[in-house]
């Protein structure tokens, strides 16, 4: 064709063509040259810029410094790509590059780098886990290809450098540009990830910091799971067992998605390494939903909400099994959609529970909120709406670290309230409901046992009979509620005076008794009576303004040799009651001592 154009030009010149015709032929010649020789010219425009590894930057991202192209057949070898690289439509790879690859297709990334210091080692890192397969190729000084492989389709122990993320070493030659080819296979989930070149020491330091923080989270999760199991066994509370299952599955799911599982837990399991994230994340979502269902009891709000949770959990598990047995784009889309519905259902269960006002429910809701927000990140990533980055990689781990202590605190508050109510119910057999002191029957048993011990060991105990002298006035002037409040304050006064071995009880409507276990001296008994009288005279915010508690107290040391009462507890109490009737007739006297 060039010869035809030149011949036409020479003929035109010989025919004395005009300058205009000759200029048109020259323009045609230039246009044909541009069309016939575009390969090298266009290849030069898409050639990646040289990455200079001179140590001025310890970490160099390859965004805008590399080019990419997709081999839809996946059949080309690195030699094929190298020989045709200037004819293939490589384009610059941007920072937010995101691509969905078909099963069997391969993306090729090309970049050129040159080291200038032979004392430094440089490594390429794909800053994301879960890639099916990634390989790095370059020609060594002798012309032979150097290949390094990593990815979920290879056991982590067989990677070029076993690590959380795929890491490859670069050519150690200095002052020599080297062209690198990266081949990436990644089906179903859209691929996006940052390719970065690190100085070896910088990457090791980065890994140490990452492992320290991840170790802190996984250690916390393990500790809280063990605490939940212990509480479930001790208190027989199913809520703690559900929490332990949920946090364990969530921890394993995060270990899989962050590469920790493949590095430390299952480094030799090839098939499981590729499926772990797709299995554990749905299981954690189902466990979390069932945990919330059990704790907040949505059937109290509406049966449809409770049934929806059970139905969705069963459907989620069925889809997870389908995605495991026959993985496809459709199965992943279905699982992702159901994951989004699960989060919405958890919101629907927590919102009415929050409105109840229970503090422990609000702690549970606050704990679940971060993980629900972070759970949207993998959903957006699977739908191709979000690229892999810091938040998509570590958002769930950060949320889980915030969630774990809040949930366990909420569960402990819930358990405390439940056990407090149960303890009060059990205590009714031994205590008086209003004052919380021992009931009359239990007190009489304690008094009888004290009399037996006193006679056996020849020591004396003390019995104080305390009457709230103005109880009737409280009832008449302020009502029964205020009078009962006065009795509660009286019971609190007796508990403050009593020792651990002593016993206090409400004997009748306005009379209480305090048993001071022996050996007790007369001065100790009188000091206790005086303290009770003085405590009643102190103003209290729980009583009407200007009112105080006025007590009449009878004190006796038991047993009394002058009284032939033996070990009869009721006879001793009747003895003090008779003395109380006498004391009440004397308005100036508050304490009556029966013996010494």
Coordinates of N, CA and C in Angstrom, one line a residue, residues 146 508 517 555 592:
X146 N 10.3 -16.3 36.7 CA 10.1 -16.5 38.2 C 8.7 -16.4 38.5
X508 N -44.6 -8.2 115.2 CA -46.0 -7.9 114.9 C -46.1 -6.6 114.0
X517 N -26.2 -12.5 119.2 CA -25.7 -13.8 119.6 C -24.5 -13.6 120.6
X555 N -34.6 -4.5 126.8 CA -33.4 -5.2 126.6 C -33.3 -6.3 127.7
X592 N -35.7 0.1 128.5 CA -35.9 -0.6 129.7 C -35.0 -1.9 129.7

